[in-house]
GROMACS .gro file of C-alpha atoms in nm:
model
  128
    1UNK     CA    1 -13.573 -13.238  13.877
    2UNK     CA    2 -13.684 -13.147  13.500
    3UNK     CA    3 -13.312 -13.158  13.451
    4UNK     CA    4 -13.229 -13.514  13.635
    5UNK     CA    5 -13.511 -13.651  13.439
    6UNK     CA    6 -13.337 -13.469  13.086
    7UNK     CA    7 -13.019 -13.610  13.129
    8UNK     CA    8 -13.153 -13.917  13.244
    9UNK     CA    9 -13.395 -13.997  12.915
   10UNK     CA   10 -13.011 -13.872  12.743
   11UNK     CA   11 -12.821 -14.116  12.877
   12UNK     CA   12 -13.049 -14.378  12.857
   13UNK     CA   13 -13.151 -14.338  12.455
   14UNK     CA   14 -12.833 -14.235  12.335
   15UNK     CA   15 -12.697 -14.634  12.493
   16UNK     CA   16 -13.011 -14.787  12.350
   17UNK     CA   17 -12.933 -14.568  12.010
   18UNK     CA   18 -12.551 -14.622  11.964
   19UNK     CA   19 -12.583 -15.016  12.078
   20UNK     CA   20 -12.866 -15.100  11.876
   21UNK     CA   21 -12.711 -14.904  11.552
   22UNK     CA   22 -12.407 -15.057  11.595
   23UNK     CA   23 -12.558 -15.405  11.672
   24UNK     CA   24 -12.768 -15.357  11.327
   25UNK     CA   25 -12.522 -15.256  11.121
   26UNK     CA   26 -12.251 -15.560  11.213
   27UNK     CA   27 -12.273 -15.776  11.514
   28UNK     CA   28 -12.033 -15.975  11.480
   29UNK     CA   29 -11.825 -15.748  11.510
   30UNK     CA   30 -11.986 -15.481  11.810
   31UNK     CA   31 -12.030 -15.871  11.972
   32UNK     CA   32 -11.712 -15.907  11.918
   33UNK     CA   33 -11.572 -15.586  12.079
   34UNK     CA   34 -11.868 -15.476  12.318
   35UNK     CA   35 -11.899 -15.829  12.534
   36UNK     CA   36 -11.622 -16.065  12.398
   37UNK     CA   37 -11.854 -16.301  12.215
   38UNK     CA   38 -11.783 -16.446  11.863
   39UNK     CA   39 -12.071 -16.471  11.661
   40UNK     CA   40 -12.060 -16.736  11.361
   41UNK     CA   41 -12.163 -16.637  11.024
   42UNK     CA   42 -12.537 -16.786  11.072
   43UNK     CA   43 -12.816 -16.641  10.868
   44UNK     CA   44 -13.063 -16.774  11.144
   45UNK     CA   45 -12.833 -16.639  11.457
   46UNK     CA   46 -12.726 -16.320  11.324
   47UNK     CA   47 -13.135 -16.242  11.187
   48UNK     CA   48 -13.197 -16.273  11.533
   49UNK     CA   49 -12.981 -16.048  11.634
   50UNK     CA   50 -13.038 -15.756  11.469
   51UNK     CA   51 -13.381 -15.804  11.502
   52UNK     CA   52 -13.299 -15.838  11.910
   53UNK     CA   53 -13.119 -15.514  11.778
   54UNK     CA   54 -13.356 -15.275  11.617
   55UNK     CA   55 -13.627 -15.344  11.906
   56UNK     CA   56 -13.273 -15.138  12.119
   57UNK     CA   57 -13.281 -14.816  11.843
   58UNK     CA   58 -13.633 -14.820  11.870
   59UNK     CA   59 -13.626 -14.797  12.182
   60UNK     CA   60 -13.368 -14.540  12.226
   61UNK     CA   61 -13.496 -14.375  11.925
   62UNK     CA   62 -13.893 -14.362  12.167
   63UNK     CA   63 -13.720 -14.303  12.451
   64UNK     CA   64 -13.553 -13.942  12.350
   65UNK     CA   65 -13.828 -13.847  12.235
   66UNK     CA   66 -13.952 -13.782  12.624
   67UNK     CA   67 -13.693 -13.530  12.607
   68UNK     CA   68 -13.811 -13.357  12.328
   69UNK     CA   69 -14.168 -13.371  12.400
   70UNK     CA   70 -14.317 -13.332  12.731
   71UNK     CA   71 -14.627 -13.527  12.713
   72UNK     CA   72 -14.447 -13.800  12.628
   73UNK     CA   73 -14.153 -13.827  12.929
   74UNK     CA   74 -14.399 -14.128  13.097
   75UNK     CA   75 -14.403 -14.320  12.818
   76UNK     CA   76 -13.974 -14.335  12.754
   77UNK     CA   77 -13.983 -14.345  13.126
   78UNK     CA   78 -14.159 -14.708  13.096
   79UNK     CA   79 -14.034 -14.769  12.732
   80UNK     CA   80 -13.623 -14.763  12.896
   81UNK     CA   81 -13.736 -14.946  13.229
   82UNK     CA   82 -13.825 -15.225  13.057
   83UNK     CA   83 -13.547 -15.285  12.817
   84UNK     CA   84 -13.228 -15.212  13.104
   85UNK     CA   85 -13.435 -15.381  13.376
   86UNK     CA   86 -13.551 -15.663  13.086
   87UNK     CA   87 -13.260 -15.727  12.955
   88UNK     CA   88 -13.045 -15.716  13.385
   89UNK     CA   89 -13.343 -15.952  13.479
   90UNK     CA   90 -13.279 -16.178  13.204
   91UNK     CA   91 -12.869 -16.181  13.276
   92UNK     CA   92 -12.991 -16.243  13.605
   93UNK     CA   93 -13.182 -16.571  13.572
   94UNK     CA   94 -12.852 -16.641  13.282
   95UNK     CA   95 -12.591 -16.652  13.570
   96UNK     CA   96 -12.818 -16.871  13.769
   97UNK     CA   97 -12.873 -17.095  13.525
   98UNK     CA   98 -12.570 -17.060  13.299
   99UNK     CA   99 -12.339 -16.954  13.547
  100UNK     CA  100 -12.156 -16.613  13.552
  101UNK     CA  101 -12.044 -16.405  13.183
  102UNK     CA  102 -11.712 -16.257  13.123
  103UNK     CA  103 -11.615 -15.891  13.291
  104UNK     CA  104 -11.776 -15.743  12.950
  105UNK     CA  105 -12.093 -15.862  13.004
  106UNK     CA  106 -12.103 -15.797  13.428
  107UNK     CA  107 -11.979 -15.490  13.414
  108UNK     CA  108 -12.275 -15.469  13.121
  109UNK     CA  109 -12.523 -15.579  13.416
  110UNK     CA  110 -12.423 -15.292  13.606
  111UNK     CA  111 -12.490 -15.017  13.308
  112UNK     CA  112 -12.876 -15.218  13.292
  113UNK     CA  113 -12.930 -15.228  13.662
  114UNK     CA  114 -12.854 -14.865  13.748
  115UNK     CA  115 -12.982 -14.721  13.384
  116UNK     CA  116 -13.277 -14.916  13.439
  117UNK     CA  117 -13.336 -14.812  13.847
  118UNK     CA  118 -13.239 -14.406  13.783
  119UNK     CA  119 -13.495 -14.443  13.479
  120UNK     CA  120 -13.806 -14.610  13.727
  121UNK     CA  121 -13.695 -14.328  13.965
  122UNK     CA  122 -13.805 -14.098  13.657
  123UNK     CA  123 -14.142 -14.321  13.573
  124UNK     CA  124 -14.177 -14.296  13.949
  125UNK     CA  125 -14.152 -13.855  14.033
  126UNK     CA  126 -14.362 -13.835  13.720
  127UNK     CA  127 -14.638 -13.995  13.807
  128UNK     CA  128 -14.627 -13.774  14.164
   0.00000   0.00000   0.00000
């Protein structure tokens, strides 16, 4: 079970670090490439995108710490589950209110649900 926890936290943390860093460093290019979304060169919009990206990056770093320090494993699972399931819930609410997004975003929702569920599973097993 210990290896399973490390794999979940590693995948989750690396995903958050990679996406967060890419969107933080160049949000216009990263959103087009990963989501098919074209962002305007608007200072306010880019500020919001970089803010969310920094949260993802920091969450990923904290999640990865759970692979190195067993005393931080519980916290890492909580952080990763909140981020992934938070995004998934928000996206599902958007589908209900705004309609179905493009294929890339829909695939992202599935990744968020799977990683969120895996982190919940790891969290429950850490508590037992």
